[in-house]
Coordinates of C-alpha atoms in Angstrom, one line a residue:
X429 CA -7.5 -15.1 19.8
X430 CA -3.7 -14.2 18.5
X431 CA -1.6 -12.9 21.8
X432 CA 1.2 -11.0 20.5
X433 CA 4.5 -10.6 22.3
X434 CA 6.9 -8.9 19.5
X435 CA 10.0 -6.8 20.1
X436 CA 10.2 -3.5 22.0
X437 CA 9.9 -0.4 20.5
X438 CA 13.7 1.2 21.3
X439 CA 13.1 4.5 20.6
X440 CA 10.6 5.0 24.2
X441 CA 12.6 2.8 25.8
X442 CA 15.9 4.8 25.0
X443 CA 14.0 8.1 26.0
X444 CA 13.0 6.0 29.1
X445 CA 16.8 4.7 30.0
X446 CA 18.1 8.6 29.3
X447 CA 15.5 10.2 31.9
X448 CA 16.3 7.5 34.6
X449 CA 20.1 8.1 34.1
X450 CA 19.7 11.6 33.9
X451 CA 17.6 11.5 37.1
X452 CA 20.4 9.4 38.7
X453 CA 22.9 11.2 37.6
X454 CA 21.2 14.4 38.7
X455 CA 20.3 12.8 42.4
X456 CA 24.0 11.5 42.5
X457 CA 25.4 14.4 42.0
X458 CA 23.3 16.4 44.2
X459 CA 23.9 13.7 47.2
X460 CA 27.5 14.5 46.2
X461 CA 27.6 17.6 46.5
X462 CA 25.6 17.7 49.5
X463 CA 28.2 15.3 51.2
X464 CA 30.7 17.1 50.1
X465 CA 29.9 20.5 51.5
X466 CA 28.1 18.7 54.9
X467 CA 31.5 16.6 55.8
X468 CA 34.2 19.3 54.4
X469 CA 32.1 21.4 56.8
X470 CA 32.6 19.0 59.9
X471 CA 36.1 18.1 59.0
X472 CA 36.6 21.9 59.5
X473 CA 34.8 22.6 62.4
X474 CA 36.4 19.5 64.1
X475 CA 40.1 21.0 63.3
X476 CA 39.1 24.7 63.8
X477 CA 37.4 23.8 67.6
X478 CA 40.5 21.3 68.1
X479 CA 42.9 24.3 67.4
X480 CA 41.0 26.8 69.4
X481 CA 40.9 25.0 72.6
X482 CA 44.3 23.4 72.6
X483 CA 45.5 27.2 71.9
X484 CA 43.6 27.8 74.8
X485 CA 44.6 25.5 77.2
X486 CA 48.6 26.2 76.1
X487 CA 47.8 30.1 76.6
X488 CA 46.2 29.4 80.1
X489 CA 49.3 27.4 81.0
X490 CA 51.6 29.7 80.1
X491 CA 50.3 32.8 81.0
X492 CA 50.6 33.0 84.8
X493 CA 54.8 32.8 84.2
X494 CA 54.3 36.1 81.4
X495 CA 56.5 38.8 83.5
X496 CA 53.8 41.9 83.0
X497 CA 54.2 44.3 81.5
X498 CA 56.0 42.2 79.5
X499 CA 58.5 43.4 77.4
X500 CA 59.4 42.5 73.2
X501 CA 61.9 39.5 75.0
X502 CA 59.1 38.6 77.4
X503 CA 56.8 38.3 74.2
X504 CA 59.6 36.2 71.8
X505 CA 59.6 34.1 74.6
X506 CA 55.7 33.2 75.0
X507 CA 55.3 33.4 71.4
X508 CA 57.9 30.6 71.0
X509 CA 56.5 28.6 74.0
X510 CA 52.8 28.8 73.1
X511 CA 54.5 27.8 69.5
X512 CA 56.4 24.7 70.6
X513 CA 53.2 23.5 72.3
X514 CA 52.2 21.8 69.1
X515 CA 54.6 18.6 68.7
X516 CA 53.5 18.5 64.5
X517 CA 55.3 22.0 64.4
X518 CA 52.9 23.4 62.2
X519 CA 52.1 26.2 64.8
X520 CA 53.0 30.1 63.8
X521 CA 52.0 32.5 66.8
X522 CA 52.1 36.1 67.3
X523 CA 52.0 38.0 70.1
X524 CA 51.4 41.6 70.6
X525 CA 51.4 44.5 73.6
X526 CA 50.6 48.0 72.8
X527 CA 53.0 48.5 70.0
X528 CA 55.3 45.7 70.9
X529 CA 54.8 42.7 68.9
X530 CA 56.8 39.3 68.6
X531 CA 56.8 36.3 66.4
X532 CA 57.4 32.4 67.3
X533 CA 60.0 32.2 63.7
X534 CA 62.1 34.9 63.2
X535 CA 61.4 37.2 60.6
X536 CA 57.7 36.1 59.9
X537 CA 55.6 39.1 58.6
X538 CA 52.6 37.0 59.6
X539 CA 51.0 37.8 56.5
X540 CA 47.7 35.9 57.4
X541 CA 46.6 38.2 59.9
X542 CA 44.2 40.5 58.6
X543 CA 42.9 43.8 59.9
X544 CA 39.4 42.6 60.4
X545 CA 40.7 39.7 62.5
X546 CA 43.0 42.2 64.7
X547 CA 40.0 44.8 65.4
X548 CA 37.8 41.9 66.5
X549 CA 40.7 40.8 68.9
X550 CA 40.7 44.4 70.1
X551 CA 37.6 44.8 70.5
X552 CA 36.2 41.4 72.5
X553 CA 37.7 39.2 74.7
X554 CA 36.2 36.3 73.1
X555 CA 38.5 34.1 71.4
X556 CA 38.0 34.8 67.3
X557 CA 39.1 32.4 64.0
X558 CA 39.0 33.0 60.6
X559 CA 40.3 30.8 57.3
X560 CA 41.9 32.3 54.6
X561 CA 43.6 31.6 51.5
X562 CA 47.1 31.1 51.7
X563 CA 48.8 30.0 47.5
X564 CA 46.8 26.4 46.8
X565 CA 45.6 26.3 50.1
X566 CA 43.7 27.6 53.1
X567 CA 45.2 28.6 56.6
X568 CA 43.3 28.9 59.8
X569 CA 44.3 32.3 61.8
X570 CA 43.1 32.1 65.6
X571 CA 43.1 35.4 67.7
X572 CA 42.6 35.8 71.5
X573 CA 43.3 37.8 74.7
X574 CA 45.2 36.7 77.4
X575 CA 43.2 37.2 80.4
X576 CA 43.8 36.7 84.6
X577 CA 41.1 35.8 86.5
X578 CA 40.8 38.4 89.8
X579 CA 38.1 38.5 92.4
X580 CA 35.4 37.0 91.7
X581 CA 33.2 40.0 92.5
X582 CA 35.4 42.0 89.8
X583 CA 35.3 39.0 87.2
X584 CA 37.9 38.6 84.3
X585 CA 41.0 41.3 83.8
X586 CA 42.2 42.2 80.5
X587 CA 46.2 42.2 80.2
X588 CA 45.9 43.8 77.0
X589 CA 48.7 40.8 75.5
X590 CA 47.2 39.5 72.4
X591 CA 47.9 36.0 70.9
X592 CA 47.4 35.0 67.5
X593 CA 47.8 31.7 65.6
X594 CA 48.3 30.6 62.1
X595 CA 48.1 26.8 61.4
X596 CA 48.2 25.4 57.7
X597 CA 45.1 23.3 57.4
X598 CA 47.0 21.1 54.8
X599 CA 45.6 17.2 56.9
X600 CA 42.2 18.7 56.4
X601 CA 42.5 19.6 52.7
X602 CA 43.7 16.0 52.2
X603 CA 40.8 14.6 53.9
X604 CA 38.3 16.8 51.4
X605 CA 40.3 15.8 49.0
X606 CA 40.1 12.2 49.8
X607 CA 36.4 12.3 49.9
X608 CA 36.0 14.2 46.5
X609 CA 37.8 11.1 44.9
X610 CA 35.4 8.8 47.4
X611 CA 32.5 10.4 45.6
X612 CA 33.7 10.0 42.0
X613 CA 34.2 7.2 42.1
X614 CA 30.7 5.9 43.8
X615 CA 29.4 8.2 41.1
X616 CA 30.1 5.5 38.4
X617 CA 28.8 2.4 40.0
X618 CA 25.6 4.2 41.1
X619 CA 25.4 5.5 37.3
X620 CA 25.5 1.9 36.4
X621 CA 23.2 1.2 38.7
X622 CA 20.7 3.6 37.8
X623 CA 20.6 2.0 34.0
X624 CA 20.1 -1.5 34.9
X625 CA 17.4 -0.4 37.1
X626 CA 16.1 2.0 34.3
X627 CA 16.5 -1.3 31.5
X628 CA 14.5 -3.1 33.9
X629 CA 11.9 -0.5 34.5
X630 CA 11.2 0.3 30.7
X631 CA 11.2 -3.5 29.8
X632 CA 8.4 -3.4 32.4
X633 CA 6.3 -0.1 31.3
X634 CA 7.1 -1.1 27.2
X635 CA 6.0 -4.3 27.2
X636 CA 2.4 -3.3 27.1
X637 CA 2.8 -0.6 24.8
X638 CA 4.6 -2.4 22.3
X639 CA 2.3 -4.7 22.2
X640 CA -0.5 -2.2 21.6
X641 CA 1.3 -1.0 19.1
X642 CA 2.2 -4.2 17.2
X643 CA -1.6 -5.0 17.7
X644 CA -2.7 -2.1 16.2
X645 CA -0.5 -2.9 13.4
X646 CA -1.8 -6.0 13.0
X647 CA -5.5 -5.0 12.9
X648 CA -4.4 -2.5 9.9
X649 CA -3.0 -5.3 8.0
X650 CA -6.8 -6.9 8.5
X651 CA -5.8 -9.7 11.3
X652 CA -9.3 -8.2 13.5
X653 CA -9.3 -11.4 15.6
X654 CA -6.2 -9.8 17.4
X655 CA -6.5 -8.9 21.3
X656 CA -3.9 -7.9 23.9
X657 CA -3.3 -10.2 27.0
X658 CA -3.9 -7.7 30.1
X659 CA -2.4 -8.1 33.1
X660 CA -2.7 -5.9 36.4
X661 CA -5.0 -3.1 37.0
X662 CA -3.3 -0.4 36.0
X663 CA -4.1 2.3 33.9
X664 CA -1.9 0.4 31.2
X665 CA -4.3 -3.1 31.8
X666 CA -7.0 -0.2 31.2
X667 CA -5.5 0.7 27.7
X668 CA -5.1 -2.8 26.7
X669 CA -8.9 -3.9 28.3
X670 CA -9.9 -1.1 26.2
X671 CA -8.2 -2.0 23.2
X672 CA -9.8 -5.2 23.1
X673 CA -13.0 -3.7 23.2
X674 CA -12.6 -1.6 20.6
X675 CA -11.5 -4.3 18.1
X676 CA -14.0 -6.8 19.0
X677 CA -16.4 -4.1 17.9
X678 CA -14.7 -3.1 15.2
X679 CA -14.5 -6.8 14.4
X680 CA -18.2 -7.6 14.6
X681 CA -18.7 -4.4 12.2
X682 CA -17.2 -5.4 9.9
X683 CA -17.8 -8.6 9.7
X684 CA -21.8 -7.2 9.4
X685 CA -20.5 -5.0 6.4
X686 CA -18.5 -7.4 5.0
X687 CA -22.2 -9.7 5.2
X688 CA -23.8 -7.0 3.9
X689 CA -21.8 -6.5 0.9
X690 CA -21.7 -9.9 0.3
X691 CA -25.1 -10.4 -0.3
X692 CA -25.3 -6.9 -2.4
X693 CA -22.9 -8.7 -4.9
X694 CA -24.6 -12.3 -4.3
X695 CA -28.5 -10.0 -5.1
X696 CA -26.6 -7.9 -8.3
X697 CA -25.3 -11.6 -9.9
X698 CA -28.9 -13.1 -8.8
X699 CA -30.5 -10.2 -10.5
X700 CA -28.2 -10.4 -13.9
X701 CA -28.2 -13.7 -14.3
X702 CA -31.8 -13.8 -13.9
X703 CA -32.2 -11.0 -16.3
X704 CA -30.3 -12.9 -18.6
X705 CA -33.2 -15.4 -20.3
X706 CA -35.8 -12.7 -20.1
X707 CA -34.2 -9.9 -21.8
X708 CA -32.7 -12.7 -24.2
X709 CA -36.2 -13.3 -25.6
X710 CA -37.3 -9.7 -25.4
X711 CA -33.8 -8.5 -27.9
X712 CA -35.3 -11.4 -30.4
X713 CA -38.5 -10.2 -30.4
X714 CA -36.8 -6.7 -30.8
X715 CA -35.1 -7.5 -33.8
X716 CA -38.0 -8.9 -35.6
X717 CA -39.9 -5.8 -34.7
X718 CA -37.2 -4.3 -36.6
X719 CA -37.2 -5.7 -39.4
X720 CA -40.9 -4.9 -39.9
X721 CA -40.8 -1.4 -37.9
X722 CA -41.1 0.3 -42.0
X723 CA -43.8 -1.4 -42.9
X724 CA -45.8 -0.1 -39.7
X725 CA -47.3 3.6 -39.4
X726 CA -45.3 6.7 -37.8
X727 CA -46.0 6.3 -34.0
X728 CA -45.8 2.3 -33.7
X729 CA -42.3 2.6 -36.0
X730 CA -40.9 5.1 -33.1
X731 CA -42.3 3.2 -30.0
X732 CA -40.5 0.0 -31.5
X733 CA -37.5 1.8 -32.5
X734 CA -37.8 3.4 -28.6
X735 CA -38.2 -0.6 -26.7
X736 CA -35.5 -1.7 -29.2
X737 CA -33.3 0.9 -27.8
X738 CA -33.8 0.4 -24.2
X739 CA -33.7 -3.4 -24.8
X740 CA -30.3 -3.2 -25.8
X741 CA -29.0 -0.8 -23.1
X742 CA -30.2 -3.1 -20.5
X743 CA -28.7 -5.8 -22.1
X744 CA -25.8 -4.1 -21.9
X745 CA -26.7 -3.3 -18.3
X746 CA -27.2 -6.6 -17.5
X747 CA -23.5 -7.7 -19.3
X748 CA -21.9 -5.0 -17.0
X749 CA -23.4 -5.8 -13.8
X750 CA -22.2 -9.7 -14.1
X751 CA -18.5 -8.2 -14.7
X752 CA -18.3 -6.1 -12.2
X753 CA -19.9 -9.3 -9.8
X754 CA -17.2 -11.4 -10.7
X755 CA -14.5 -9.1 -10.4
X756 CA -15.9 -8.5 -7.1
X757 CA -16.1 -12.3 -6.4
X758 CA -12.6 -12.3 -7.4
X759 CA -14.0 -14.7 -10.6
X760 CA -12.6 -12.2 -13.1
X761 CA -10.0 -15.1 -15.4
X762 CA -7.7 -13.9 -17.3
X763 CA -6.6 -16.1 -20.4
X764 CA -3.1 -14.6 -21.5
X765 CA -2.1 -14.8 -25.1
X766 CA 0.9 -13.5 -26.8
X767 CA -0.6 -11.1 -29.2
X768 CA 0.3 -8.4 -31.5
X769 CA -1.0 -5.6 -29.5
X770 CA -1.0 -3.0 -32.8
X771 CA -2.8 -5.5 -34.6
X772 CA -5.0 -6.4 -31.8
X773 CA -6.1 -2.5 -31.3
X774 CA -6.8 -2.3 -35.3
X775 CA -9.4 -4.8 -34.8
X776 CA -11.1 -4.0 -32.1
X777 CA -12.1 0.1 -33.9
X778 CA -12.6 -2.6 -37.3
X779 CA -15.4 -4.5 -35.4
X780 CA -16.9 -1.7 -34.3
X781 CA -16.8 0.6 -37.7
X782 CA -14.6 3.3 -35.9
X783 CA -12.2 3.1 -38.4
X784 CA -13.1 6.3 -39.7
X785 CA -14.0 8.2 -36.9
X786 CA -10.3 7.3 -35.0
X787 CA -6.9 8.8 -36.0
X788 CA -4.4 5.6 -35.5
X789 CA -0.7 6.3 -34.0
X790 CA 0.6 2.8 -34.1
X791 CA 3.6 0.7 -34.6
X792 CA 4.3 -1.6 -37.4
X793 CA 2.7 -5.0 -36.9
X794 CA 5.0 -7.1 -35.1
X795 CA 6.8 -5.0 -33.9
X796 CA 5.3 -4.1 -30.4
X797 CA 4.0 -7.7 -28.7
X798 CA 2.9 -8.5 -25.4
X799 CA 0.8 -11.0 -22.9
X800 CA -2.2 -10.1 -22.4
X801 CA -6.1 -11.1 -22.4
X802 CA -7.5 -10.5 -25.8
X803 CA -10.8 -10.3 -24.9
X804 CA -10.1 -7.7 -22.1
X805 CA -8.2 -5.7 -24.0
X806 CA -10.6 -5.5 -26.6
X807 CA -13.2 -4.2 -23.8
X808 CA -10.4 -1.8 -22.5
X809 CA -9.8 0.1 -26.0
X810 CA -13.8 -0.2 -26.9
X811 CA -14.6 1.6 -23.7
X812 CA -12.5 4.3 -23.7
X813 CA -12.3 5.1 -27.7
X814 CA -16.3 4.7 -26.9
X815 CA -16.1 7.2 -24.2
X816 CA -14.0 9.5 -26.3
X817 CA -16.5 9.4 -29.3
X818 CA -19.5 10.3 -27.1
X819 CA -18.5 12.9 -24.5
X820 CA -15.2 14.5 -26.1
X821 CA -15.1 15.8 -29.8
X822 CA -13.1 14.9 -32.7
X823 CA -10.6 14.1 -34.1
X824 CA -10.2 11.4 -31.5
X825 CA -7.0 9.6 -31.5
X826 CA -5.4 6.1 -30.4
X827 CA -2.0 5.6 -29.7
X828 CA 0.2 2.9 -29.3
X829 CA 3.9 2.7 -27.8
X830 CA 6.5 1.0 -25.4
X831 CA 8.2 2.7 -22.8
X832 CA 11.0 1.4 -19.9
X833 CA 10.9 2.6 -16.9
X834 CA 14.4 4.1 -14.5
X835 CA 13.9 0.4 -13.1
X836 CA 14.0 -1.2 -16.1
X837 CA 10.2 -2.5 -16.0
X838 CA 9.1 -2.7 -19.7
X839 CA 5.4 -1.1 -20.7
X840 CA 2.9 -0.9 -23.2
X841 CA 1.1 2.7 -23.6
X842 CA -2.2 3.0 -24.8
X843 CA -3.8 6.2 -25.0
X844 CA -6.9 7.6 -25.9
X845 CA -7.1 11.3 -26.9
X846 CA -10.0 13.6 -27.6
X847 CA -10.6 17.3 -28.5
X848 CA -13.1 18.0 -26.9
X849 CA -14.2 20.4 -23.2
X850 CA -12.3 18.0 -21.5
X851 CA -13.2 16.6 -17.9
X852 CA -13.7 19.3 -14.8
X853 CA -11.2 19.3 -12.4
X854 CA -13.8 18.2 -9.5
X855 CA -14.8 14.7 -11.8
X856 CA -11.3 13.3 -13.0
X857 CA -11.2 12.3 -9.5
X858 CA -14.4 10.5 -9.6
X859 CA -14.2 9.0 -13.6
X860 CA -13.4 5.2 -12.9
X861 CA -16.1 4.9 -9.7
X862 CA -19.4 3.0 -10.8
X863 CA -22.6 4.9 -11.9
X864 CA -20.5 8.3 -11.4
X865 CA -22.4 11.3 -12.9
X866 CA -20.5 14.5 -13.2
X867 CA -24.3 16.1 -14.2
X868 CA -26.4 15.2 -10.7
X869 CA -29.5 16.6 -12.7
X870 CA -28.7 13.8 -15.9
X871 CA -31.0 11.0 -14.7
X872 CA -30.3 8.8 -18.2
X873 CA -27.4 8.3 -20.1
X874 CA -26.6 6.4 -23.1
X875 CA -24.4 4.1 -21.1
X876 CA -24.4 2.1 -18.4
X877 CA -22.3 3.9 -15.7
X878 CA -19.9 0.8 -15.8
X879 CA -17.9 1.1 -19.2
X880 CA -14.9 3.1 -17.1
X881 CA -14.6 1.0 -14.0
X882 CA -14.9 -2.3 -15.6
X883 CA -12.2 -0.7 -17.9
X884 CA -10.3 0.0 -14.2
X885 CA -10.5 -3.5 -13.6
X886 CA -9.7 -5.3 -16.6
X887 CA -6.1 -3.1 -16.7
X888 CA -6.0 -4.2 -12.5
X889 CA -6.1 -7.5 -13.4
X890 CA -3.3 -7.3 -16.0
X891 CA -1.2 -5.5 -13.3
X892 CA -1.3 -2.4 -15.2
X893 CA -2.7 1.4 -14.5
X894 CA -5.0 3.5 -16.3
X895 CA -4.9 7.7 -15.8
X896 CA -7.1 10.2 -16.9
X897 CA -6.2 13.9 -17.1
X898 CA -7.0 16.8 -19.3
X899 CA -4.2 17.9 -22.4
X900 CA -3.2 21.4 -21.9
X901 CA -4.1 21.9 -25.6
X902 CA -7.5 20.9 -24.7
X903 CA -9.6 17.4 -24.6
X904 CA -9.2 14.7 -22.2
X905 CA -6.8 11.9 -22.6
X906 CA -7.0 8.3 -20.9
X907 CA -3.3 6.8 -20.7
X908 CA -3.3 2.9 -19.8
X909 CA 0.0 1.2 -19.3
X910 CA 0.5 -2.3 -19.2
X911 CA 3.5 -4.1 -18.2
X912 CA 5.4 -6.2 -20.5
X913 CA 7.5 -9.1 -19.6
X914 CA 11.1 -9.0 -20.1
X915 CA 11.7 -9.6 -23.7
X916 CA 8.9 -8.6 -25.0
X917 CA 9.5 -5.4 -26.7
X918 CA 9.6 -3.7 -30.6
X919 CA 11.5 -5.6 -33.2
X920 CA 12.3 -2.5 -35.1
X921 CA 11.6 0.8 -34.4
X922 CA 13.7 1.9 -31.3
X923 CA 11.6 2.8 -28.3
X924 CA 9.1 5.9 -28.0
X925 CA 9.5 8.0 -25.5
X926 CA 6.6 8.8 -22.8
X927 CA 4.2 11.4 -23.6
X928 CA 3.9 12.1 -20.0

């Protein structure tokens, strides 16, 4: 059995490689971004909580000295201490009584603070943040109410002073923005990563398919003995188990028709050659009835003219049938000659008196030569100037030229033209199969079914083609063109050009 293991189809496996890297890239980026927003959002929370309770603990420190009600210097003063707390310097505070107000840096508008974040202050003595945009950046703005503890039966005590903070949260943007660059650049090596693991996975999931299709393949070009080598269980070793079960039956039927055609040919040569000696003696005994058939009364005349008839149509029968058994045993020989194909045409409508009945287009003699199989060429022309004479109407013409093809190929046209109905659209299909009737209901014919595919063969085996179609003026017209070697053309008129 042949085990094939033949190059990988690239187009699958370069679909393949795209999904897994688009998968990859899709998961990668997703993980990214997930990351991303996950540790951006805990860098922030860790700065934002870090802010809030150190502002705390600074305001708590520095409240109890706050003279109360404090005045705008009282407030400059705690602004800048509660400011100063910070050792960075980053800190910007605010702080606020009624309708006094005081800043930590002279002059600060404290643009930051917006009105949402002041009602909230007003309105709650829980401490309050929010982030806001501030040119390229972001700034967190922290707002709270300075409280005293009293009694403990009458709780917390509002003072009414307000603090608020503004810190630029410039560290933390540099830490995203560390992390954003972190992420890029894993991006690249997992991408890499992702096709070598997605070369590796097609190389795994093609291998049986390109087998199966290289096996296929070969069981087209007629290799049946071919089989896949299956490995595993899945549903791939199922497609390849059942591969090989298909062409081991397809295998053992043909090999039963290819038995059973064998021994049709081997019975139709059997059959002819047995034929042969029997109907040998029965066309002798023929002709001498001929001779003698007027000397004998009406009826017998006819019956002898009738068996004399039939005698020679099986005869002819019997000559066609061994052709077409050796061209089917591949016996067919052809014995090349180079001939003078005008010349060789001429003699083939001389032998058979057609002379008269056959218009001639040919060349000169000598002047249009080629290699070719006399004999078989003589059987080509008969048969289809025959054909022409019986079924089409006259005048029925033969014509003769060369003709090069864009390739340079050099070829002999022979053509065979009638007047006749022509041939229906549904038969030129069928014209060159064996024992084709276009007329189901014609049982007899005055041929033997064969003249036109042994006439097919004899142009195969020259390497040549043979055409049938209808002329638009009417009749049918069988074109046969046979290649000539290099060389080999007219010696003096110039070349024709193709009717077709």
């Amino acid at each position: 059995m042949r085990r094939l293991r033949l190059p990988q189809p690239r187009g699958l496996r370069i679909r393949l490689v795209l999904a897994f890297t688009l998968v990859a890239a899709v998961t990668a980026a997703t993980t990214g971004a997930l990351t991303f927003r996950e540790a951006r959002t805990g860098v922030l929370q860790q700065s934002q909580d870090a802010v809030i309770q150190q502002l705390r603990t600074q305001v708590g420190r520095l409240a109890p000295d706050l003279a109360f009600p404090p005045d705008e210097a009282a407030l400059s003063r705690f602004a800048v201490d509660v400011a100063r707390s910070e050792p960075s310097g980053t800190w910007r505070v605010l702080a606020t009584y009624g309708r006094l107000s005081a800043v930590s840096a002279a002059g600060d508008r404290f643009a930051e603070l917006t009105p949402a974040l002041r009602a909230a202050v007003d309105s709650s003595l829980a401490t309050v943040f929010q982030r806001v945009a501030v040119g390229d950046g972001t700034a967190l703005v922290v707002g709270m109410t300075v409280t005293f503890a009293e009694a403990p039966v009458k709780g917390v005590y509002n003072s009414g002073v307000h603090v608020f903070l503004t810190v630029p949260q410039t560290t933390e943007l540099a830490y995203v923005d560390a992390l954003v660059s972190a992420v890029e650049r894993a991006a690249v090596p997992a991408l890499a990563l992702a096709v070598l693991l997605a070369l590796l996975a097609a190389r795994g999931v093609l291998r049986p398919v390109r087998a199966l299709r290289h096996a296929t393949r070969s069981i087209a070009e007629g290799r049946l003995d071919t089989r896949l080598a299956v490995h595993g269980s899945d549903e791939l070793a199922d497609l390849s188990h059942t591969f090989n079960e298909t062409a081991a039956a397809l295998e053992k039927s043909v090999a039963e028709l290819r038995g059973m055609e064998a021994r049709a040919r081997r019975f139709a040569a059997d059959v002819s050659h047995e034929l042969r000696t029997p109907l040998a003696a029965m066309s002798a005994v023929t002709d001498v009835l001929d001779e003698d058939a007027a000397g004998l009364d009406p009826d017998t005349a006819t019956a002898v003219r009738l068996i004399s008839e039939e005698t020679v149509k099986l005869a002819r029968l019997v000559d066609d049938l061994m052709e077409i058994s050796r061209f089917d045993a591949g016996a067919a020989v052809v014995h090349l000659d180079e001939i003078d194909l005008a010349e060789s045409l001429r003699r083939t409508l001389d032998a058979r008196a057609w002379t008269g009945q056959v218009e001639c287009d040919l060349p000169p003699p000598g002047t249009l030569r080629g290699r070719v199989d006399p004999r078989r060429l003589d059987v080509v022309v008969a048969n289809l100037v025959g054909n022409a004479l019986r079924h089409g109407a006259p005048p029925v013409t033969l014509r003769l030229s060369d003709l090069t093809e864009p390739g340079g190929e050099r070829l002999a046209v022979i053509e065979v033209l009638d007047s006749g109905p022509g041939i229906p659209d549904d038969v030129l299909p069928h014209v060159f199969e064996r024992f084709y009737k276009s007329d189901a209901a014609r049982t007899r014919t005055e041929g033997s079914g064969l003249g036109l595919a042994i006439t097919a063969e004899n142009v195969r085996v020259h390497g040549g083609t043979v055409h049938a179609a209808n002329r638009a003026g009417g009749g049918a017209v069988f074109t046969v063109r046979l290649p000539l070697p290099a060389g080999e053309g007219p010696r003096g008129e110039g070349p024709r050009e193709d009717p077709w």
